[in-house]
Coordinates of C-alpha atoms in Angstrom, one line a residue:
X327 CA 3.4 -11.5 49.5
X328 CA 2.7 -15.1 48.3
X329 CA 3.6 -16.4 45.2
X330 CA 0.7 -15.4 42.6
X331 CA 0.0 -17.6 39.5
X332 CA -0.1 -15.5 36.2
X333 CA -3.8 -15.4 36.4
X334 CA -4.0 -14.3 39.8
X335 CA -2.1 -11.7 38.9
X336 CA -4.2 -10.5 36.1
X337 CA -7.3 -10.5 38.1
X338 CA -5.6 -9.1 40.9
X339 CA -5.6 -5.1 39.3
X340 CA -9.3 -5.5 38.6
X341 CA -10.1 -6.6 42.3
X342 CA -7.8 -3.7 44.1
X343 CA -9.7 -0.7 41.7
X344 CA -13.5 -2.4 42.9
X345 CA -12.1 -1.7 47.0
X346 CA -10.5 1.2 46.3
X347 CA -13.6 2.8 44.8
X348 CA -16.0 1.1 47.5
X349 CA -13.5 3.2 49.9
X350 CA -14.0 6.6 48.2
X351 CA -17.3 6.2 47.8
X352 CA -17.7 5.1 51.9
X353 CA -15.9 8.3 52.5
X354 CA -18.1 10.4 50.3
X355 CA -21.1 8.7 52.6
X356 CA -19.2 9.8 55.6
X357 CA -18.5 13.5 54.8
X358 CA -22.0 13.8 53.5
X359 CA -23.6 13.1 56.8
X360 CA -21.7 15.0 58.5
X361 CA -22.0 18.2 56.8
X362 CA -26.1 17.0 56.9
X363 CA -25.6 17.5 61.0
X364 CA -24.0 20.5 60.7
X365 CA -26.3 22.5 58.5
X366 CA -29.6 21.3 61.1
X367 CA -27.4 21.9 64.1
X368 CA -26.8 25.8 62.5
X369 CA -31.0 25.5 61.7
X370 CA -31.9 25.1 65.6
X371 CA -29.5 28.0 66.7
X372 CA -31.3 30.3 64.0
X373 CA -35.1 29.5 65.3
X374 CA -33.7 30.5 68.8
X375 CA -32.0 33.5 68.0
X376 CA -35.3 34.3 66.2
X377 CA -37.9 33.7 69.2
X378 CA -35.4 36.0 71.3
X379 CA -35.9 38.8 69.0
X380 CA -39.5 38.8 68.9
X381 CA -39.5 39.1 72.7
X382 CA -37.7 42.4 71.6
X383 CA -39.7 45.8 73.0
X384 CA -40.7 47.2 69.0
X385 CA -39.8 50.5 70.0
X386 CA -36.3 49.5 69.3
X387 CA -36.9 49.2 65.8
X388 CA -36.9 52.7 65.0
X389 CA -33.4 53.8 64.2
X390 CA -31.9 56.8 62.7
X391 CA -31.8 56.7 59.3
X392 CA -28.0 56.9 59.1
X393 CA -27.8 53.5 60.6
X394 CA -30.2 52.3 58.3
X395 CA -28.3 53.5 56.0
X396 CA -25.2 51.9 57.9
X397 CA -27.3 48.7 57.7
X398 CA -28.0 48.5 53.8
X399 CA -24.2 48.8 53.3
X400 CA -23.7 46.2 55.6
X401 CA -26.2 44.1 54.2
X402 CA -24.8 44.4 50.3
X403 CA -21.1 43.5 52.1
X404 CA -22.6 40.6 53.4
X405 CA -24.3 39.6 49.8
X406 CA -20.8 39.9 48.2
X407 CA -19.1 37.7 50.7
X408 CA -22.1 35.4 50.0
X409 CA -21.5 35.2 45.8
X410 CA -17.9 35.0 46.2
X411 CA -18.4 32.0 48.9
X412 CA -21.1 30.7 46.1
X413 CA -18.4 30.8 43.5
X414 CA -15.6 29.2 46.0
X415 CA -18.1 26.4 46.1
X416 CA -19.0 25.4 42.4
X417 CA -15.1 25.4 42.1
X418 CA -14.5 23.3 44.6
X419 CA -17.4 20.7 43.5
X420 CA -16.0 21.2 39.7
X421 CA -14.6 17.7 38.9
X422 CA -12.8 18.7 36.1
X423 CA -9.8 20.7 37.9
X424 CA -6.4 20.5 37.4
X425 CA -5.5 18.6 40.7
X426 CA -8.0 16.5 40.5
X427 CA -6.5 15.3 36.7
X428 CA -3.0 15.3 38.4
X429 CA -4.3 12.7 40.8
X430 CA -6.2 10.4 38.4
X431 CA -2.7 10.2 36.1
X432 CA -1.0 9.5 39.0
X433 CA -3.1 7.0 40.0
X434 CA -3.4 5.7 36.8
X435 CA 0.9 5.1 36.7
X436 CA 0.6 3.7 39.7
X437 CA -1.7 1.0 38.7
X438 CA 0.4 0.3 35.6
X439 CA 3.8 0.4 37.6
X440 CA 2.2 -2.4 40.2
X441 CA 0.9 -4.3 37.3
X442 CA 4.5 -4.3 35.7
X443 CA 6.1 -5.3 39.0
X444 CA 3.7 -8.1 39.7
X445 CA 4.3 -9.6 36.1
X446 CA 8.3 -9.6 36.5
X447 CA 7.8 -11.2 40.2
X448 CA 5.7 -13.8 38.1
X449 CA 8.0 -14.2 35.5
X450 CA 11.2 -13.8 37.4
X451 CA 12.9 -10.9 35.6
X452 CA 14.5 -8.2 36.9
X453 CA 12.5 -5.0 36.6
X454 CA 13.9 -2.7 34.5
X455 CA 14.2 0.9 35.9
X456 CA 14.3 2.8 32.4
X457 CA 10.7 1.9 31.7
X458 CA 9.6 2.5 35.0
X459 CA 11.2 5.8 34.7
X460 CA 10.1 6.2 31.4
X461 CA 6.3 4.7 31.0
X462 CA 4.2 7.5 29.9
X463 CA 6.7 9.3 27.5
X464 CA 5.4 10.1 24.0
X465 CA 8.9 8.2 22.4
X466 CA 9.8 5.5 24.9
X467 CA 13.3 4.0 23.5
X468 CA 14.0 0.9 25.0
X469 CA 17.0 0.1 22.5
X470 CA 19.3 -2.6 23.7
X471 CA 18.0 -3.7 27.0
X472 CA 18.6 -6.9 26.7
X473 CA 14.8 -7.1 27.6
X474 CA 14.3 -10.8 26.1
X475 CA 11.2 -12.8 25.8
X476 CA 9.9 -12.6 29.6
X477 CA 10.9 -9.3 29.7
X478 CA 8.8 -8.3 26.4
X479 CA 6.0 -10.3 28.3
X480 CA 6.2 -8.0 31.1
X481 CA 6.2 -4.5 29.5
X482 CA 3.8 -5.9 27.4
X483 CA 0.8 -5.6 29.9
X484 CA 1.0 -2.7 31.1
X485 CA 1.7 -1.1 27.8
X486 CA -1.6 -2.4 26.9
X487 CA -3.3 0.5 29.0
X488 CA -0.9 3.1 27.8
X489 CA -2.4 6.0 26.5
X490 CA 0.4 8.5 26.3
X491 CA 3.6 6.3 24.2
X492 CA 3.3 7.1 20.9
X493 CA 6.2 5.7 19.3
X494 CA 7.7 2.5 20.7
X495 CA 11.1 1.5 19.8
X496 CA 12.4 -1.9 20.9
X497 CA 15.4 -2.0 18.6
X498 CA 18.1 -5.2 19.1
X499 CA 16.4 -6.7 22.4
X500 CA 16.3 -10.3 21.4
X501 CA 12.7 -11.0 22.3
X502 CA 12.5 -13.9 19.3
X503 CA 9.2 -15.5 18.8
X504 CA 7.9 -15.4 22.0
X505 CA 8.5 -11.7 22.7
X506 CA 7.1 -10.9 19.2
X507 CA 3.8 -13.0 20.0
X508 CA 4.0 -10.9 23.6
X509 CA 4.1 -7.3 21.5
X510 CA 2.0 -8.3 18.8
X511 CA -1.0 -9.2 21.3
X512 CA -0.4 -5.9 23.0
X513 CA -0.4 -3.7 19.9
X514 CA -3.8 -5.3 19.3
X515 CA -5.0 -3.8 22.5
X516 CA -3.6 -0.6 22.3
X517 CA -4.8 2.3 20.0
X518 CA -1.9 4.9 20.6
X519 CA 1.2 3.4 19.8
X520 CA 1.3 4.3 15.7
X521 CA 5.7 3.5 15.5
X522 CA 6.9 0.7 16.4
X523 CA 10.6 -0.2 15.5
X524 CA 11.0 -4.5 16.4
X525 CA 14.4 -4.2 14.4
X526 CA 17.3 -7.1 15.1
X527 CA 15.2 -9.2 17.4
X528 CA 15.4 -12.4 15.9
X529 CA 11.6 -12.9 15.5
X530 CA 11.4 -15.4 13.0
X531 CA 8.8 -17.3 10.6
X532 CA 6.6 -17.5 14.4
X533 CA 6.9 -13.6 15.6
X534 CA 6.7 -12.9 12.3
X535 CA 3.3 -14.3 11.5
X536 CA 2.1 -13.0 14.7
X537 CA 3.4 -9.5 13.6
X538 CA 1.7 -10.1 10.5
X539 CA -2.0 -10.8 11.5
X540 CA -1.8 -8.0 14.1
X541 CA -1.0 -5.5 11.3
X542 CA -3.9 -7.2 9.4
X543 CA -6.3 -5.8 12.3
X544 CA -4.3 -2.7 13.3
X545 CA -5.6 0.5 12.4
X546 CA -3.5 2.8 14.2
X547 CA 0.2 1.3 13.6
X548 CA 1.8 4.0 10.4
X549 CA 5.6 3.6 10.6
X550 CA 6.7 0.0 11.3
X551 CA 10.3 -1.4 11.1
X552 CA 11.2 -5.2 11.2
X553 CA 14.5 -4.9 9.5
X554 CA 16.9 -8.1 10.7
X555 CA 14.5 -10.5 11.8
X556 CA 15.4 -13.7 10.1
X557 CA 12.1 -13.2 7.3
X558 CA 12.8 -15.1 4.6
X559 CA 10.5 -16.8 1.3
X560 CA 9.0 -18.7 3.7
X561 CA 7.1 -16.0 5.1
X562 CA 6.4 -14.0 1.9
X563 CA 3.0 -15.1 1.3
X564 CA 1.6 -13.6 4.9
X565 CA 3.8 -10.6 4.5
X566 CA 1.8 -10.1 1.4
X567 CA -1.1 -10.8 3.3
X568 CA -0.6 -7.9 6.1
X569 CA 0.6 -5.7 3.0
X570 CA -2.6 -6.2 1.3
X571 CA -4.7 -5.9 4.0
X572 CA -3.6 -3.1 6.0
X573 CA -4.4 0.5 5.1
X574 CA -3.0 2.3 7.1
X575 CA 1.0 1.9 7.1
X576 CA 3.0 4.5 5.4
X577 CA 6.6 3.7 6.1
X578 CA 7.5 -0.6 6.1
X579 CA 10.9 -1.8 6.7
X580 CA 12.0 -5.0 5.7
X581 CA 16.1 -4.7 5.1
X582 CA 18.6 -6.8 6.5
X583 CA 16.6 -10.3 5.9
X584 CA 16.8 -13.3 3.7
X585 CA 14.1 -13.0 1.2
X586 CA 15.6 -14.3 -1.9
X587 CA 14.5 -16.2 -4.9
X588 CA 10.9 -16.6 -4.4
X589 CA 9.9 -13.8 -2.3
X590 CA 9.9 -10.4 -5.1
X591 CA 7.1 -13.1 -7.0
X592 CA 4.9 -12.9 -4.3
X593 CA 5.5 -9.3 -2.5
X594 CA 6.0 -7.2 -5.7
X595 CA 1.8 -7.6 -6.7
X596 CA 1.0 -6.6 -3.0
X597 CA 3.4 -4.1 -2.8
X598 CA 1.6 -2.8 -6.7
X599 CA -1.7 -2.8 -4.5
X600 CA -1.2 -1.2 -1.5
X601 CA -0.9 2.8 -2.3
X602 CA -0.7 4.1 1.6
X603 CA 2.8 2.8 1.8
X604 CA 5.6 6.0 0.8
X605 CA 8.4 4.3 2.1
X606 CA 9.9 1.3 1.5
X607 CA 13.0 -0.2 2.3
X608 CA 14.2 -3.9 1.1
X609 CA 18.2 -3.0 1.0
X610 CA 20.4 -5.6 2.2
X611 CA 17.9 -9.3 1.3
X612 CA 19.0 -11.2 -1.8
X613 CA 16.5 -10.5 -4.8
X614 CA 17.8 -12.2 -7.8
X615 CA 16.8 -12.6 -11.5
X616 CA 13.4 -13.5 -11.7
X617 CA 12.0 -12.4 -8.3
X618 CA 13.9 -9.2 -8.6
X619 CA 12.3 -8.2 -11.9
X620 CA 8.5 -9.0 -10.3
X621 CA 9.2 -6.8 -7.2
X622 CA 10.7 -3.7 -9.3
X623 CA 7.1 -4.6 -11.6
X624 CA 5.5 -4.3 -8.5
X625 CA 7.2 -1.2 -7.0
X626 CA 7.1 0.6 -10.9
X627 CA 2.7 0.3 -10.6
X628 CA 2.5 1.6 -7.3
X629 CA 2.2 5.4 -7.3
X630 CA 2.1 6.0 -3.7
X631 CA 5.9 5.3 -3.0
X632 CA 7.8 8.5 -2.8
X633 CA 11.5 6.7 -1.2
X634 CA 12.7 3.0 -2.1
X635 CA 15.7 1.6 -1.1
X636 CA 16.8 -1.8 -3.1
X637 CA 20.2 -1.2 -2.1
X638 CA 22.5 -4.2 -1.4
X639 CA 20.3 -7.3 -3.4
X640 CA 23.2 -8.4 -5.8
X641 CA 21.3 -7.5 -9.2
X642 CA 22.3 -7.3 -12.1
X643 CA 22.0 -5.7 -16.3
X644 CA 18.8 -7.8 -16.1
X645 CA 17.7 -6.4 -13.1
X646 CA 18.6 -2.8 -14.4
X647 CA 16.1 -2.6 -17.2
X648 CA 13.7 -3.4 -14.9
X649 CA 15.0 -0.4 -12.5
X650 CA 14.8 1.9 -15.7
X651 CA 11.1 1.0 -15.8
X652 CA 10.4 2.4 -12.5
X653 CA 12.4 5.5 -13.3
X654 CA 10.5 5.9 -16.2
X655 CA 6.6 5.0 -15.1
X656 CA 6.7 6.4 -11.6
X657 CA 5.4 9.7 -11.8
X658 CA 5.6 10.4 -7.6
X659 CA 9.1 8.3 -6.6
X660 CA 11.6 10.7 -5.0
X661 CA 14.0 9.1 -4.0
X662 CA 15.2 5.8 -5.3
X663 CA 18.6 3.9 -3.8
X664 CA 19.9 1.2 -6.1
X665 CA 23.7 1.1 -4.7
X666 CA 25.9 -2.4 -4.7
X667 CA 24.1 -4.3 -7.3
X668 CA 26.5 -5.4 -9.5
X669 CA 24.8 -3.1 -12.6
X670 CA 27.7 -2.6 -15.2
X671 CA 27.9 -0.4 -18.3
X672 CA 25.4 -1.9 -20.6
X673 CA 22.3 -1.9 -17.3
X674 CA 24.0 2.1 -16.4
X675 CA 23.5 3.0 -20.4
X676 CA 19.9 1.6 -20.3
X677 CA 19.1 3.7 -16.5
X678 CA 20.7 6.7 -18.1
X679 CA 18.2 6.7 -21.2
X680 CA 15.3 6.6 -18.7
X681 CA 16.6 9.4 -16.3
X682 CA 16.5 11.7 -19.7
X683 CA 12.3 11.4 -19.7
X684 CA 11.9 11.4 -15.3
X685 CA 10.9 14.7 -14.3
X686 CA 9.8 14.1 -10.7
X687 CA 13.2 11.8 -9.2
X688 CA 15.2 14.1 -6.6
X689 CA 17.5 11.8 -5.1
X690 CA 19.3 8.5 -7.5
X691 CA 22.1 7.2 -5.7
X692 CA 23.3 3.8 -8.1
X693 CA 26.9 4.3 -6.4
X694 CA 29.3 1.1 -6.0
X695 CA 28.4 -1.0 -8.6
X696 CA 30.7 -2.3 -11.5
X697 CA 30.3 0.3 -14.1
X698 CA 33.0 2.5 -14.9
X699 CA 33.5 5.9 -16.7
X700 CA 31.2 5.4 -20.3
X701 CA 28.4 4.1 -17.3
X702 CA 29.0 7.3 -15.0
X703 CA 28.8 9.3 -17.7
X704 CA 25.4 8.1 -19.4
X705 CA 23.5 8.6 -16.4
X706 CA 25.1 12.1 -15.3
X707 CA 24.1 12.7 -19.2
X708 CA 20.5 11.4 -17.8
X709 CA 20.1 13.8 -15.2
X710 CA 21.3 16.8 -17.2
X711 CA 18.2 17.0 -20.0
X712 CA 15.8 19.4 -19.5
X713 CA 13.3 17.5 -17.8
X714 CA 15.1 16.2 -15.1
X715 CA 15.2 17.6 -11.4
X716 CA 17.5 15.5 -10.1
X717 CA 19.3 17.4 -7.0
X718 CA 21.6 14.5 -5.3
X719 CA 23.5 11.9 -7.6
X720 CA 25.4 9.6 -5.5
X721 CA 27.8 7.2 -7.6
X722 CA 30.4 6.9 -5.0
X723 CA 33.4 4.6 -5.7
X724 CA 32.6 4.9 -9.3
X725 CA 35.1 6.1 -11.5
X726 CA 35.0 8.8 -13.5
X727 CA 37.3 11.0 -15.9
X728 CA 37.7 14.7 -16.7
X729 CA 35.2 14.9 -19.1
X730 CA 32.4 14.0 -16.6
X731 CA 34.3 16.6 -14.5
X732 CA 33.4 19.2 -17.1
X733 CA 30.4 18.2 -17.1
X734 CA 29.1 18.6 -13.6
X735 CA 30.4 21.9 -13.8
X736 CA 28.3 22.8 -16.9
X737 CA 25.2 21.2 -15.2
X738 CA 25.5 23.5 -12.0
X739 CA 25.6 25.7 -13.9
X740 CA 22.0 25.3 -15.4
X741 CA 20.9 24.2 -12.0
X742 CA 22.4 23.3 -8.4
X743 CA 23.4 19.8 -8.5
X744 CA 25.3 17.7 -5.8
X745 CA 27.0 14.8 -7.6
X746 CA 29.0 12.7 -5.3
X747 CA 31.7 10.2 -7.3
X748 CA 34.7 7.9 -7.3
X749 CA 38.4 8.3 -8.0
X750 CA 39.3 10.4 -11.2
X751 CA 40.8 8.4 -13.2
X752 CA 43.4 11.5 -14.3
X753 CA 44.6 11.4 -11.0
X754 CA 46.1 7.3 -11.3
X755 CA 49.8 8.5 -13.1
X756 CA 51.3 6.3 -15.6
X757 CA 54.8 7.2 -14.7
X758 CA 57.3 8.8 -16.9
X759 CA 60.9 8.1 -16.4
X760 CA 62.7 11.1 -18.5
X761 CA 65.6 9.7 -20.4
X762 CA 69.2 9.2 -18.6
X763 CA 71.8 12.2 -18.3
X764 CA 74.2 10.2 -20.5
X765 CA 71.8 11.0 -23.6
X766 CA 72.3 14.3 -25.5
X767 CA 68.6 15.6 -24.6
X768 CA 67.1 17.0 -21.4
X769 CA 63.4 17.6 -21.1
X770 CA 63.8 16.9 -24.7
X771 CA 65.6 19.6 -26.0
X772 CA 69.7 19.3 -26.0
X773 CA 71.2 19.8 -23.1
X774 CA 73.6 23.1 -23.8
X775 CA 70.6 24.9 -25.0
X776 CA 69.3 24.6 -21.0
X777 CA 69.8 27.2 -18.4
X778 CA 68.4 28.8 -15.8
X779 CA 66.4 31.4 -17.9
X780 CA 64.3 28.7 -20.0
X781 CA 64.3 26.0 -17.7
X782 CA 60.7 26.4 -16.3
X783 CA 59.2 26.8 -20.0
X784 CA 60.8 23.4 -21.1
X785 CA 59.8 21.7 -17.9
X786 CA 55.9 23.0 -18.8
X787 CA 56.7 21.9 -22.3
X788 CA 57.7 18.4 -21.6
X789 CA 54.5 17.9 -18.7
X790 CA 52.2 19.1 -21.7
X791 CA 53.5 16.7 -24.4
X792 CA 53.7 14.0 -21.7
X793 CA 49.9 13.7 -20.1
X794 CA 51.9 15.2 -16.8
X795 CA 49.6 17.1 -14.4
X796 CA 51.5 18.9 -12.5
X797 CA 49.3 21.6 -11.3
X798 CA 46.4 19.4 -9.7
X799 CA 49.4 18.9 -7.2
X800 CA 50.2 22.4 -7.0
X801 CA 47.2 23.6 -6.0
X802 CA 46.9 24.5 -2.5
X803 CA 50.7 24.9 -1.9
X804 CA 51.5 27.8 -3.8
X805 CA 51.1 31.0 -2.0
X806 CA 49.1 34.4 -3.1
X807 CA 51.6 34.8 -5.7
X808 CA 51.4 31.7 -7.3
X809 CA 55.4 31.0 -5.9
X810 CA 56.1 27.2 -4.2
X811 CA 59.5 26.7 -3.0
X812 CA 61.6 24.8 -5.1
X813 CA 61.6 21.4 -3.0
X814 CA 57.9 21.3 -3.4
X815 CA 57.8 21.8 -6.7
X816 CA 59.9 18.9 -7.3
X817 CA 57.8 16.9 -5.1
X818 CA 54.5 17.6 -7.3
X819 CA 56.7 16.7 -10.3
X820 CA 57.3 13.5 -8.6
X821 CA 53.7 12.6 -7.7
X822 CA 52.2 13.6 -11.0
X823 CA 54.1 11.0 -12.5
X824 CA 57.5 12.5 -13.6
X825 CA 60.2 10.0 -12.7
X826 CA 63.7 11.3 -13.0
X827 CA 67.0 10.1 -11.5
X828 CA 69.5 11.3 -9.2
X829 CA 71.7 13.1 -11.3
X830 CA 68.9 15.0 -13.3
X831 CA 66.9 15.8 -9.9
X832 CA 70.3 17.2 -8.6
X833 CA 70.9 19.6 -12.1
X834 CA 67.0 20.7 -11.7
X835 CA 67.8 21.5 -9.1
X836 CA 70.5 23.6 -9.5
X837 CA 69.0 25.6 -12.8
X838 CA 66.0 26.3 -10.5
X839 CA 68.2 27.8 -8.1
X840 CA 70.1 30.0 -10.4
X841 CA 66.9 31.4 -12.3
X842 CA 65.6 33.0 -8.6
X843 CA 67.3 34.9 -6.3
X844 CA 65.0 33.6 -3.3
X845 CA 63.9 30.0 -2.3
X846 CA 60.7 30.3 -4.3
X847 CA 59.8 30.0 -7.5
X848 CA 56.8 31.6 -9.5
X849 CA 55.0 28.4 -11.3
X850 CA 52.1 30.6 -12.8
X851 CA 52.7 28.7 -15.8
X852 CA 51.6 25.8 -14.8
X853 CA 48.7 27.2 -13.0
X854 CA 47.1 29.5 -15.8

């Protein structure tokens, strides 16, 4: 074949369908007349057949009556086979048969398979076999296929027709502004496709804005993610636009871009207008100070959220009064992510308050920020009041102490809670280093009033008066009996913090030895 122009090749589809129909119609023509000559062919050889019966001597029409009778059964045989052949022919002229259907769809993937084939010849790409493969699936994933801007322009034809993908995901494909202008003009054609995932593609201010002004005319589009596409202040204002204007998306995605100190200003009123969004996700972009505060404004007033994730924006104590505002205004917010913004004690003490009077929030993760125990602690003290129905807390890598440890287990109690946290803070050891042999006490007592019978009591004694907890390390090594052989048991001393020298590990030792007659001992003590 020649080398077609990109035009050609667009008129080309529309030329082949006009002779392929003149064909079938030709051959309707065709079949027609000759079933026309058939049926008067069959009409002469009747009118014969009749004349020769007349001709017939009449006597011969008197029968007996049990071949009339023969006759009539005949004849009702002969009107069944008659209906049935009737209803053999209505379904084969039905049009609406299942064959018939089968052939149209393949037909129809034919046409867009050729048109696909004709626009990488044009564009000199390589065809891609998984979308060949793939066309009419409801999901078609086309995630990292390197598909590129001619190779966006390609699909995108073809997909204009589509009428069976539903969800169209074209994750990390690097199709930049070009391929973005290329999808854009094709969602506007098509009224299926209602997900579309254009994540890590590079788009920029360009594919952006010709996102934008599709999603301004799109009706159909509900779930749409354009996380890591290089968005940044200067495309705020026709982000707002396509958030203003648009109706009909429910789930926006906007993480992993650059929108910074101008950008909450202008997206936080059009995010406080637009009630069809539920879902909205602006982790990982750099919302400071001022900008910050107007997007949480904006996110607090809108009460068809039910998930926002402002995870990853460097806030701050600032920044947390305004996120205690949206905890206490939203009446419909589910689930709210406010992890790795720098909030420290005073913003965690000012987020706990407002968790007390929230009575709809089911998920709150504020994990890895720069509060510590008093922070943990106000907010697990938020989600404990009776109004709250908080049922996931997430403050991972925060620290906490025992007392928050107590209680968690008093709020499960009330109600099934999963709280997820940091290190405990009991669990750091500030080592003890008993005194030396040379001194006149061991384990604090003097050292002939030790033996074997009352060494286990003094060594309880001495962890008790000395912050030394021994049986966190025990746990789980002890057996039914509560018995850990003596090596182990020396071991836990160790890691809970008690430091003691060679000599006095050595006369341990020995007195736990002598006070068992086996290789265990039973530390019950220091369990119960």
């Amino acid at each position: 074949m020649a080398t077609t122009s990109s035009d050609e090749a667009n008129q080309m589809m529309p030329v082949l369908e006009e002779e392929s129909v003149t064909d079938v119609q030709h051959g309707l023509e065709e079949v027609k007349s000759i079933t026309d000559q058939e049926n008067e062919g069959h009409t002469g050889e009747q009118e014969n057949e009749d004349e020769n019966e007349d001709i017939v001597d009449e006597n011969e029409d008197s029968v007996d009556e049990n071949d009339d009778s023969e006759d009539e059964n005949d004849d009702s045989e002969d009107e069944e086979t008659e209906g049935e052949r009737e209803v053999k022919k209505k379904e084969d002229q039905d049009p609406d048969t299942d064959l018939e259907i089968e052939e149209e769809k393949s037909e129809f993937d034919s046409d867009m398979r050729g048109i696909y084939m004709c626009a990488c010849k044009h564009l000199g790409v390589v065809p891609c076999s998984y979308f060949l493969r793939h066309l009419n699936d409801k999901e078609l994933k086309l995630r990292h296929h390197g598909l590129g801007k001619l190779g966006a322009k390609a699909i995108a034809l073809p997909m204009q027709s589509n009428t069976s993908t539903l969800i169209l995901d074209l994750h990390d494909n690097w199709l930049e502004a070009e391929g973005g202008d290329a999808i854009a003009s094709m969602l506007l054609e098509n009224c299926y496709i209602s997900d579309v995932d254009l994540s890590d593609n590079r788009l920029g201010s360009r594919g952006i804005e010709s996102v934008c002004s599709m999603l301004m005319q799109n009706t159909v589009i509900q779930n749409i993610n354009l996380s890591g596409n290089e968005i940044s202040d200067h495309d705020a204002k026709i982000m707002a636009d396509a958030i203003n204007e648009n109706n009909r998306i429910r789930h926006l995605n906007l993480s992993h871009n650059e929108f910074s100190e101008k950008a909450g200003s202008i997206i936080g009123p059009a995010v406080s207008e637009n009630e069809t969004i539920d879902n909205l996700n602006l982790s990982w972009n750099h919302f400071r100070r001022t900008s910050a505060i107007k997007l949480c404004e904006g996110i607090s007033e809108n009460m068809g959220l039910r998930k926002v994730n402002l995870s990853m924006n460097g806030f701050d104590d600032d920044v947390a009064f305004a996120i205690s505002d949206i905890i206490k205004k939203h009446h419909t917010l589910l689930i709210l992510d406010v992890s790795y913004n720098r909030i420290s004690d005073p913003g965690a003490l000012v987020i706990g308050k407002a968790l007390e009077v929230n009575d709809v929030l089911k998920t709150f993760k504020i994990g890895h920020n720069k509060f510590g125990v008093e922070g943990a602690k106000a907010i697990l003290q938020g989600i404990s009041s009776a109004n709250s129905i908080v049922e996931e807390l997430d403050l991972s890598c925060v620290e906490v102490d025992k007392e928050f440890l107590n209680m968690t287990k008093e709020l499960v109690k009330i109600r099934p809670v999963k709280v997820i946290h940091g290190p405990i803070l009991s669990k750091f050891i500030i080592k003890k280093r008993m005194r030396s042999e040379d001194d006149a006490l061991y384990f604090d007592v003097p050292k002939e009033t030790v033996n074997p019978s009352n060494i286990l009591d003094l060594v309880y004694n001495y962890c008790i008066k000395n912050n030394v907890e021994v049986h966190e390390f025990l746990e789980g090594k002890c057996d039914e009996k509560k018995k850990v052989e003596i090596p182990v048991f020396l071991s836990c001393l160790k890691s809970a913090g008690l430091l003691l020298t060679e000599d006095q590990t050595k006369l341990l030792n020995i007195l736990l030895e002598e006070c068992t007659d086996q290789t265990s001992i039973d530390v019950s003590i220091f369990l119960d």
